[in-house]
Amino acid sequence: MFETKTSSSAFGNYNSMWMYTLKNVGLDFVRKGTSQHSRFHNLQELRHSASLTTKVFIQRDYSEGTICRFQSKFPSELDNRIERSLLEETVKTLNSYYVEAEKIGGQSYMEGCLACATAYFVFLCMETRYEKVLKKISGYIQEQNEKIYAPRGLLLTDPIERGMRVLEISVYEDHGCSSSSPSSSSVSSACSTAR
Amino acid sequence: MKNDYQQIDPKTLPMPAPSHPPAPRGGDQEERQPQEQRRKARRKWQVFPGRNRFFCDGRIILARKSGVLPLTLGLILVTSGLFFVFDCPFLVQHLTMCVPVIGGVLFVFVLITLLQTTLTDPGILPRATPDEAADIEKQIDESRNGGYQSPPRTREVEINGQVVKLKYCPTCKMFRPPRTSHCRVCDNCVERFDHHCPWVGNCVGKRNYRFFYFFIVSLSFHTAFIFGCVTTHLALMIQEHETSFSHMDLELVVCFFSVWSIVGLSGFHTYLVASNRTTNEDIKGSWSGKSGGEPVTNPYSHRNICKNCCSILCGPMPPSLIDRRGFLPEDECVQTGDGGDIELPVLTTKNEINMVGKHPCLPLHPAV
């Protein structure tokens, strides 16, 4: 009931993730302004020629209980698109963020007791620790998309937008390249060469 | 007849949003258009497929069937009202000022925890997107290996050494995470599903279990306190040979029956909290007995009563996963009606895939 402020503000950051999706790319580049123009060079090239091919889902790992944790198994569909170590590093970092969010310890007990003592009115004025970590996760996913995944024609979707069930990776393919492009890290350079 | 149908050129279709003027009148118009689009854009709660009701533009969520919540509220308010109006003045005179203070604190706590339980998202899982559902179907088909007899849609996972079966939910089109169950009243999958409580008019799940527990415990204390105070009032009046205590009959009857049932329920849930079980698991006997000759143990328990209690009642508050007040993505804004699944474009051929990137709701942006 008292989650109005925190949940909408948290999802505001998650929705900003879509600013980098190739579907909204045109409008968002106009809104973003010139200060970050150089960063979008690869994304802009992909915008003209990329189309969504498929989506790969990394499922949850329940071996340690119901805490949020994703499987580190590398999906075979991404064999030619990205180095194994990069994706594994991303999943490992995300898992560590979720461990931090769900950690049961002194800080969470203090927060729980304070909330109970104030009849949970305290959540009208402050964010929960979980919400703070979710914002960090959103920022991390944005950064990973810009630096690593978008140049390879991939896009991570924040798990919170999928009910924390899956880590969705959208695979885009450039019209200018054939689907059998060998190098996963040089999609845009291969395409610019082809042109 | 074929001649009756005219081929429609998509480029000549009128724009779907009627609020957009046909030609830009000035610089302000371009800024106003995205803002108008946002105002016209629908929020996700408006197309939520479960059986829930939303108020204050999605800020408050309620189950569609409120059950006997009005009765619960009525009993609490009437009994407490009679107590404060008739019993408190007498007991303040004859006993102590603390009586209405304690009664007031308990009453406020009971009301707040009841409202929290009723109006909080219990941990509803959003339904699978069409892409996710298709991926799961593909995995199920592959695992069948062409057998004639289709196996039940279950998936086994090992959790802390215990094998747990995850069931496929045909409504939500996903394998339910552990401890998740589909509530037939609300038509939602709820995480750590305990039960659907008609007295509070909502499911009790991961996000509102602690409110429910504090509600029944505080209600136990409140009813016991009122019962004790009314009995004391009665005793004192008999001593003074007074006979007008008709209002106390109602309070005594309500409190007498409530105390036994609510204290019993509080005791049961204290046991569940201490052993980290849900009502659903306890009723089904999930963690008692044997499976394949091996005794089953609760894989979620921390094996420590204090840690179990603290993790459930004072643990981190998980966020709501259904994003009620978020706006629908632009490519879904043409969806009409609620109660149906949100249909995203399904990926089939590459030609159709090219259309995914288009924006059917947006006019051609002058800058693009």
CSV table of N, CA and C in Angstrom, one decimal, chain A residues 1-4 7-8 11 15 22-27 30-31 47 51-55 57 59-60 62-66 77 101-104 108-109 111-113 116 119-121 123 128-131 134 160 162-166 168 173-175, chain B residues 38 59 109 112 115-116 119-121 125-129 131-132 135 138-139 155 157-160 166 174 177-179 207 210-211 214 300 302 307 310-311 314 316-321 323-324 330-331 347 350 353-354 356-357 359 362 365 367-368:
chain,number,residue,atom,x,y,z
A,1,MET,N,0.8,-1.2,0.0
A,1,MET,CA,0.0,0.0,0.0
A,1,MET,C,0.9,1.2,0.0
A,2,PHE,N,2.0,1.2,0.8
A,2,PHE,CA,2.8,2.4,0.8
A,2,PHE,C,4.0,2.3,-0.1
A,3,GLU,N,3.8,1.6,-1.3
A,3,GLU,CA,4.9,1.4,-2.2
A,3,GLU,C,4.8,2.3,-3.3
A,4,THR,N,4.0,3.3,-3.3
A,4,THR,CA,3.8,4.2,-4.5
A,4,THR,C,5.0,4.8,-4.9
A,7,SER,N,8.2,2.2,-5.8
A,7,SER,CA,8.1,1.3,-6.9
A,7,SER,C,8.1,2.1,-8.2
A,8,SER,N,7.4,3.2,-8.2
A,8,SER,CA,7.3,4.0,-9.5
A,8,SER,C,8.6,4.6,-9.8
A,11,PHE,N,10.9,1.8,-11.2
A,11,PHE,CA,10.6,1.4,-12.5
A,11,PHE,C,10.9,2.5,-13.5
A,15,ASN,N,12.5,1.8,-17.0
A,15,ASN,CA,11.9,2.2,-18.3
A,15,ASN,C,12.9,3.0,-19.1
A,22,LEU,N,16.6,-0.7,-29.7
A,22,LEU,CA,16.6,-0.3,-31.1
A,22,LEU,C,15.2,0.1,-31.6
A,23,LYS,N,14.2,-0.4,-30.9
A,23,LYS,CA,12.8,0.0,-31.3
A,23,LYS,C,12.6,1.5,-31.2
A,24,ASN,N,13.1,2.1,-30.0
A,24,ASN,CA,12.8,3.5,-29.7
A,24,ASN,C,14.0,4.4,-30.1
A,25,VAL,N,14.9,3.9,-30.8
A,25,VAL,CA,16.2,4.6,-31.0
A,25,VAL,C,16.1,5.9,-31.7
A,26,GLY,N,15.2,6.0,-32.6
A,26,GLY,CA,15.1,7.3,-33.3
A,26,GLY,C,14.7,8.5,-32.4
A,27,LEU,N,13.6,8.4,-31.7
A,27,LEU,CA,13.1,9.4,-30.8
A,27,LEU,C,14.1,9.7,-29.7
A,30,VAL,N,17.1,11.9,-30.3
A,30,VAL,CA,16.7,13.4,-30.4
A,30,VAL,C,16.6,13.9,-29.0
A,31,ARG,N,16.0,13.1,-28.0
A,31,ARG,CA,15.8,13.6,-26.7
A,31,ARG,C,17.1,13.7,-25.9
A,47,ARG,N,20.8,1.0,-35.9
A,47,ARG,CA,19.4,1.5,-36.0
A,47,ARG,C,18.9,1.4,-37.5
A,51,SER,N,17.5,-5.6,-37.2
A,51,SER,CA,16.2,-6.1,-36.9
A,51,SER,C,16.3,-7.2,-35.8
A,52,LEU,N,15.2,-7.3,-35.1
A,52,LEU,CA,15.2,-8.2,-34.0
A,52,LEU,C,15.1,-9.6,-34.5
A,53,THR,N,16.0,-10.5,-34.2
A,53,THR,CA,16.0,-11.8,-34.8
A,53,THR,C,15.4,-12.8,-33.8
A,54,THR,N,15.9,-12.8,-32.6
A,54,THR,CA,15.4,-13.8,-31.7
A,54,THR,C,15.7,-13.3,-30.2
A,55,LYS,N,15.1,-14.0,-29.3
A,55,LYS,CA,15.4,-13.6,-27.9
A,55,LYS,C,15.9,-14.9,-27.2
A,57,PHE,N,16.8,-16.6,-23.4
A,57,PHE,CA,16.4,-16.4,-22.0
A,57,PHE,C,17.3,-17.2,-21.1
A,59,GLN,N,17.6,-18.6,-17.6
A,59,GLN,CA,16.6,-18.9,-16.5
A,59,GLN,C,17.2,-18.7,-15.1
A,60,ARG,N,16.4,-18.8,-14.2
A,60,ARG,CA,16.8,-18.6,-12.8
A,60,ARG,C,17.5,-19.9,-12.3
A,62,TYR,N,17.8,-22.1,-9.0
A,62,TYR,CA,17.2,-22.3,-7.7
A,62,TYR,C,17.9,-23.2,-6.8
A,63,SER,N,19.2,-23.5,-7.1
A,63,SER,CA,19.9,-24.5,-6.3
A,63,SER,C,20.1,-24.0,-4.9
A,64,GLU,N,20.1,-22.7,-4.7
A,64,GLU,CA,20.4,-22.2,-3.3
A,64,GLU,C,19.1,-21.6,-2.7
A,65,GLY,N,18.0,-22.0,-3.3
A,65,GLY,CA,16.7,-21.5,-2.7
A,65,GLY,C,16.0,-20.5,-3.6
A,66,THR,N,15.2,-19.7,-2.9
A,66,THR,CA,14.4,-18.8,-3.7
A,66,THR,C,15.0,-17.4,-3.9
A,77,GLU,N,22.9,-20.3,-28.5
A,77,GLU,CA,22.6,-19.4,-29.5
A,77,GLU,C,23.5,-18.2,-29.6
A,101,ALA,N,21.1,-7.3,-2.3
A,101,ALA,CA,19.8,-6.8,-2.1
A,101,ALA,C,19.0,-7.6,-1.1
A,102,GLU,N,19.2,-9.0,-1.2
A,102,GLU,CA,18.4,-9.9,-0.4
A,102,GLU,C,19.1,-10.4,0.9
A,103,LYS,N,20.3,-9.7,1.2
A,103,LYS,CA,21.1,-10.2,2.3
A,103,LYS,C,20.3,-10.0,3.6
A,104,ILE,N,20.3,-11.0,4.4
A,104,ILE,CA,19.6,-10.9,5.7
A,104,ILE,C,20.7,-10.6,6.7
A,108,SER,N,19.2,-5.1,7.3
A,108,SER,CA,17.9,-5.4,6.9
A,108,SER,C,17.0,-5.5,8.2
A,109,TYR,N,17.5,-6.0,9.3
A,109,TYR,CA,16.7,-6.2,10.5
A,109,TYR,C,16.4,-4.8,11.0
A,111,GLU,N,16.1,-2.1,9.3
A,111,GLU,CA,15.1,-1.5,8.4
A,111,GLU,C,13.7,-2.1,8.7
A,112,GLY,N,13.7,-3.4,8.9
A,112,GLY,CA,12.4,-4.1,9.2
A,112,GLY,C,11.8,-3.6,10.5
A,113,CYS,N,12.6,-3.5,11.5
A,113,CYS,CA,12.1,-3.1,12.8
A,113,CYS,C,11.7,-1.6,12.8
A,116,CYS,N,8.4,-1.5,11.1
A,116,CYS,CA,7.3,-2.1,11.9
A,116,CYS,C,6.9,-1.0,13.0
A,119,ALA,N,4.8,1.7,11.6
A,119,ALA,CA,3.7,1.2,10.9
A,119,ALA,C,3.9,1.3,9.4
A,120,TYR,N,5.1,1.1,9.0
A,120,TYR,CA,5.5,1.2,7.6
A,120,TYR,C,5.3,2.5,6.9
A,121,PHE,N,5.1,3.6,7.7
A,121,PHE,CA,5.0,4.9,7.1
A,121,PHE,C,6.3,5.4,6.6
A,123,PHE,N,8.4,4.1,4.8
A,123,PHE,CA,8.6,3.8,3.4
A,123,PHE,C,8.0,4.9,2.5
A,128,THR,N,13.6,1.5,0.2
A,128,THR,CA,14.1,0.3,0.8
A,128,THR,C,15.5,0.0,0.2
A,129,ARG,N,16.2,-0.8,1.0
A,129,ARG,CA,17.6,-1.2,0.5
A,129,ARG,C,17.5,-1.9,-0.9
A,130,TYR,N,16.5,-2.7,-1.0
A,130,TYR,CA,16.2,-3.5,-2.2
A,130,TYR,C,16.1,-2.6,-3.4
A,131,GLU,N,15.3,-1.5,-3.2
A,131,GLU,CA,15.0,-0.6,-4.3
A,131,GLU,C,16.3,0.1,-4.7
A,134,LEU,N,18.3,-2.2,-6.7
A,134,LEU,CA,17.7,-2.4,-8.1
A,134,LEU,C,18.1,-1.2,-9.0
A,160,ILE,N,13.9,-7.2,-13.8
A,160,ILE,CA,12.7,-6.7,-13.1
A,160,ILE,C,11.6,-6.5,-14.0
A,162,ARG,N,10.8,-8.4,-16.3
A,162,ARG,CA,10.3,-9.8,-16.7
A,162,ARG,C,9.9,-10.5,-15.4
A,163,GLY,N,9.6,-9.8,-14.4
A,163,GLY,CA,9.2,-10.4,-13.1
A,163,GLY,C,10.3,-11.2,-12.4
A,164,MET,N,11.5,-10.8,-12.7
A,164,MET,CA,12.7,-11.5,-12.1
A,164,MET,C,12.8,-13.0,-12.4
A,165,ARG,N,12.1,-13.3,-13.5
A,165,ARG,CA,12.1,-14.8,-13.9
A,165,ARG,C,13.2,-15.1,-14.8
A,166,VAL,N,13.6,-14.2,-15.7
A,166,VAL,CA,14.5,-14.5,-16.8
A,166,VAL,C,15.4,-13.3,-17.0
A,168,GLU,N,16.6,-11.6,-20.2
A,168,GLU,CA,16.3,-11.7,-21.6
A,168,GLU,C,17.3,-11.0,-22.4
A,173,GLU,N,20.1,-8.5,-35.8
A,173,GLU,CA,20.9,-8.8,-36.9
A,173,GLU,C,20.9,-7.7,-37.9
A,174,ASP,N,22.1,-7.4,-38.4
A,174,ASP,CA,22.3,-6.3,-39.3
A,174,ASP,C,21.9,-6.7,-40.7
A,175,HIS,N,21.1,-5.9,-41.4
A,175,HIS,CA,20.7,-6.3,-42.7
A,175,HIS,C,21.9,-6.3,-43.7
B,38,ARG,N,2.1,10.8,-23.9
B,38,ARG,CA,2.2,10.2,-22.6
B,38,ARG,C,1.0,10.3,-21.8
B,59,ARG,N,-2.3,3.0,-7.7
B,59,ARG,CA,-1.5,3.0,-6.5
B,59,ARG,C,-2.0,2.0,-5.5
B,109,PHE,N,-2.8,-0.1,15.5
B,109,PHE,CA,-1.9,-1.1,14.9
B,109,PHE,C,-2.7,-2.1,14.1
B,112,ILE,N,-4.0,-0.5,10.8
B,112,ILE,CA,-3.0,-0.3,9.8
B,112,ILE,C,-2.5,-1.6,9.2
B,115,LEU,N,-5.1,-2.9,6.8
B,115,LEU,CA,-5.1,-2.2,5.5
B,115,LEU,C,-3.9,-2.6,4.7
B,116,GLN,N,-2.7,-2.7,5.3
B,116,GLN,CA,-1.5,-3.1,4.6
B,116,GLN,C,-1.7,-4.5,4.0
B,119,LEU,N,-4.3,-4.1,1.0
B,119,LEU,CA,-4.0,-3.2,-0.1
B,119,LEU,C,-2.6,-3.3,-0.7
B,120,THR,N,-1.9,-4.3,-0.3
B,120,THR,CA,-0.5,-4.5,-0.8
B,120,THR,C,-0.5,-5.7,-1.8
B,121,ASP,N,0.2,-5.5,-2.8
B,121,ASP,CA,0.5,-6.6,-3.8
B,121,ASP,C,1.1,-7.7,-3.1
B,125,LEU,N,3.2,-12.5,-9.7
B,125,LEU,CA,4.2,-12.6,-10.7
B,125,LEU,C,3.5,-12.2,-12.0
B,126,PRO,N,4.1,-11.3,-12.8
B,126,PRO,CA,3.5,-10.9,-14.1
B,126,PRO,C,3.6,-12.2,-15.0
B,127,ARG,N,2.6,-12.3,-15.9
B,127,ARG,CA,2.5,-13.4,-16.8
B,127,ARG,C,3.6,-13.3,-17.8
B,128,ALA,N,4.0,-14.5,-18.3
B,128,ALA,CA,5.1,-14.6,-19.3
B,128,ALA,C,4.8,-13.8,-20.6
B,129,THR,N,5.8,-13.1,-21.1
B,129,THR,CA,5.6,-12.5,-22.4
B,129,THR,C,5.4,-13.6,-23.5
B,131,ASP,N,7.1,-14.1,-26.1
B,131,ASP,CA,8.4,-14.7,-26.5
B,131,ASP,C,8.9,-15.7,-25.5
B,132,GLU,N,8.7,-15.3,-24.2
B,132,GLU,CA,9.1,-16.2,-23.1
B,132,GLU,C,8.3,-17.5,-23.2
B,135,ASP,N,9.4,-19.7,-25.9
B,135,ASP,CA,10.6,-20.4,-25.6
B,135,ASP,C,10.4,-21.6,-24.7
B,138,LYS,N,8.9,-24.4,-26.5
B,138,LYS,CA,9.9,-25.1,-27.4
B,138,LYS,C,10.7,-26.0,-26.5
B,139,GLN,N,11.1,-25.6,-25.3
B,139,GLN,CA,11.9,-26.5,-24.4
B,139,GLN,C,11.1,-27.7,-24.0
B,155,ARG,N,9.0,-29.6,-14.0
B,155,ARG,CA,10.5,-29.5,-14.1
B,155,ARG,C,11.1,-29.7,-12.7
B,157,VAL,N,14.0,-29.4,-9.9
B,157,VAL,CA,15.2,-28.7,-9.6
B,157,VAL,C,15.6,-29.2,-8.2
B,158,GLU,N,16.9,-29.0,-8.0
B,158,GLU,CA,17.5,-29.4,-6.7
B,158,GLU,C,17.7,-28.1,-5.9
B,159,ILE,N,17.1,-28.0,-4.7
B,159,ILE,CA,17.2,-26.8,-3.9
B,159,ILE,C,17.8,-27.3,-2.6
B,160,ASN,N,19.0,-26.8,-2.3
B,160,ASN,CA,19.7,-27.2,-1.0
B,160,ASN,C,19.6,-28.7,-0.8
B,166,LEU,N,8.8,-28.2,-10.1
B,166,LEU,CA,8.2,-27.0,-10.5
B,166,LEU,C,7.1,-27.3,-11.5
B,174,MET,N,4.1,-20.2,-17.7
B,174,MET,CA,5.5,-20.3,-17.3
B,174,MET,C,5.6,-21.4,-16.2
B,177,PRO,N,8.0,-20.5,-10.2
B,177,PRO,CA,9.2,-20.6,-9.3
B,177,PRO,C,8.8,-21.4,-8.0
B,178,PRO,N,9.8,-21.9,-7.3
B,178,PRO,CA,9.5,-22.6,-6.0
B,178,PRO,C,8.6,-21.8,-5.1
B,179,ARG,N,7.7,-22.4,-4.4
B,179,ARG,CA,6.8,-21.8,-3.4
B,179,ARG,C,5.8,-20.9,-4.0
B,207,ARG,N,5.0,-10.7,-0.1
B,207,ARG,CA,5.2,-9.3,0.2
B,207,ARG,C,4.3,-8.8,1.3
B,210,ARG,N,4.2,-10.6,6.3
B,210,ARG,CA,4.5,-10.1,7.6
B,210,ARG,C,3.4,-9.2,8.1
B,211,PHE,N,2.7,-8.4,7.2
B,211,PHE,CA,1.6,-7.6,7.6
B,211,PHE,C,0.4,-8.5,8.2
B,214,PHE,N,1.4,-9.8,11.7
B,214,PHE,CA,1.3,-8.7,12.7
B,214,PHE,C,-0.2,-8.4,12.9
B,300,TYR,N,13.9,-24.7,2.5
B,300,TYR,CA,14.0,-23.2,2.7
B,300,TYR,C,14.3,-22.8,4.1
B,302,HIS,N,16.1,-22.1,7.5
B,302,HIS,CA,17.5,-21.8,7.9
B,302,HIS,C,18.0,-22.6,9.1
B,307,LYS,N,16.4,-17.2,13.1
B,307,LYS,CA,16.8,-16.8,11.8
B,307,LYS,C,15.6,-16.9,10.9
B,310,CYS,N,13.3,-14.0,11.8
B,310,CYS,CA,13.8,-12.7,11.4
B,310,CYS,C,13.8,-12.5,9.9
B,311,SER,N,14.1,-13.6,9.2
B,311,SER,CA,14.1,-13.5,7.7
B,311,SER,C,12.7,-13.2,7.2
B,314,CYS,N,11.4,-9.6,9.4
B,314,CYS,CA,12.2,-8.4,9.3
B,314,CYS,C,13.2,-8.4,8.1
B,316,PRO,N,14.5,-8.2,4.1
B,316,PRO,CA,14.3,-7.1,3.1
B,316,PRO,C,12.9,-7.2,2.4
B,317,MET,N,12.4,-6.0,2.2
B,317,MET,CA,11.0,-6.0,1.6
B,317,MET,C,11.2,-6.1,0.1
B,318,PRO,N,10.7,-7.2,-0.6
B,318,PRO,CA,10.9,-7.3,-2.0
B,318,PRO,C,10.0,-6.3,-2.8
B,319,PRO,N,10.4,-5.9,-4.0
B,319,PRO,CA,9.6,-4.9,-4.7
B,319,PRO,C,8.4,-5.6,-5.4
B,320,SER,N,7.5,-4.8,-5.8
B,320,SER,CA,6.4,-5.3,-6.5
B,320,SER,C,6.8,-5.5,-8.0
B,321,LEU,N,6.5,-6.7,-8.5
B,321,LEU,CA,7.0,-7.0,-9.8
B,321,LEU,C,6.0,-6.7,-11.0
B,323,ASP,N,4.6,-3.6,-11.6
B,323,ASP,CA,4.7,-2.3,-12.2
B,323,ASP,C,3.4,-1.7,-12.6
B,324,ARG,N,2.5,-1.5,-11.6
B,324,ARG,CA,1.1,-1.1,-12.0
B,324,ARG,C,1.1,0.3,-12.7
B,330,GLU,N,5.1,1.6,-26.4
B,330,GLU,CA,4.3,2.2,-27.5
B,330,GLU,C,3.7,1.2,-28.4
B,331,ASP,N,4.4,0.1,-28.6
B,331,ASP,CA,3.8,-0.9,-29.6
B,331,ASP,C,2.7,-1.7,-29.0
B,347,LEU,N,7.7,-13.2,-33.0
B,347,LEU,CA,8.7,-13.3,-34.1
B,347,LEU,C,8.5,-14.5,-34.9
B,350,LYS,N,11.5,-13.2,-41.1
B,350,LYS,CA,12.3,-12.0,-41.0
B,350,LYS,C,11.6,-10.8,-41.5
B,353,ILE,N,9.6,-9.6,-38.9
B,353,ILE,CA,10.4,-9.1,-37.8
B,353,ILE,C,10.8,-7.6,-38.1
B,354,ASN,N,10.9,-7.3,-39.4
B,354,ASN,CA,11.3,-5.9,-39.7
B,354,ASN,C,10.2,-4.9,-39.2
B,356,VAL,N,8.6,-5.1,-36.4
B,356,VAL,CA,8.7,-5.0,-35.0
B,356,VAL,C,9.3,-3.6,-34.6
B,357,GLY,N,10.2,-3.2,-35.4
B,357,GLY,CA,10.9,-1.9,-35.1
B,357,GLY,C,10.0,-0.7,-35.3
B,359,HIS,N,6.7,1.9,-35.2
B,359,HIS,CA,5.9,2.5,-34.1
B,359,HIS,C,4.5,2.7,-34.6
B,362,LEU,N,2.9,6.0,-33.1
B,362,LEU,CA,3.5,7.3,-33.2
B,362,LEU,C,3.4,7.9,-34.6
B,365,HIS,N,7.9,11.2,-36.9
B,365,HIS,CA,8.5,12.3,-36.2
B,365,HIS,C,9.2,13.1,-37.1
B,367,ALA,N,11.8,14.8,-36.8
B,367,ALA,CA,13.2,14.8,-36.8
B,367,ALA,C,13.8,13.5,-37.4
B,368,VAL,N,12.9,12.5,-37.5
B,368,VAL,CA,13.4,11.2,-38.0
B,368,VAL,C,13.4,11.2,-39.5
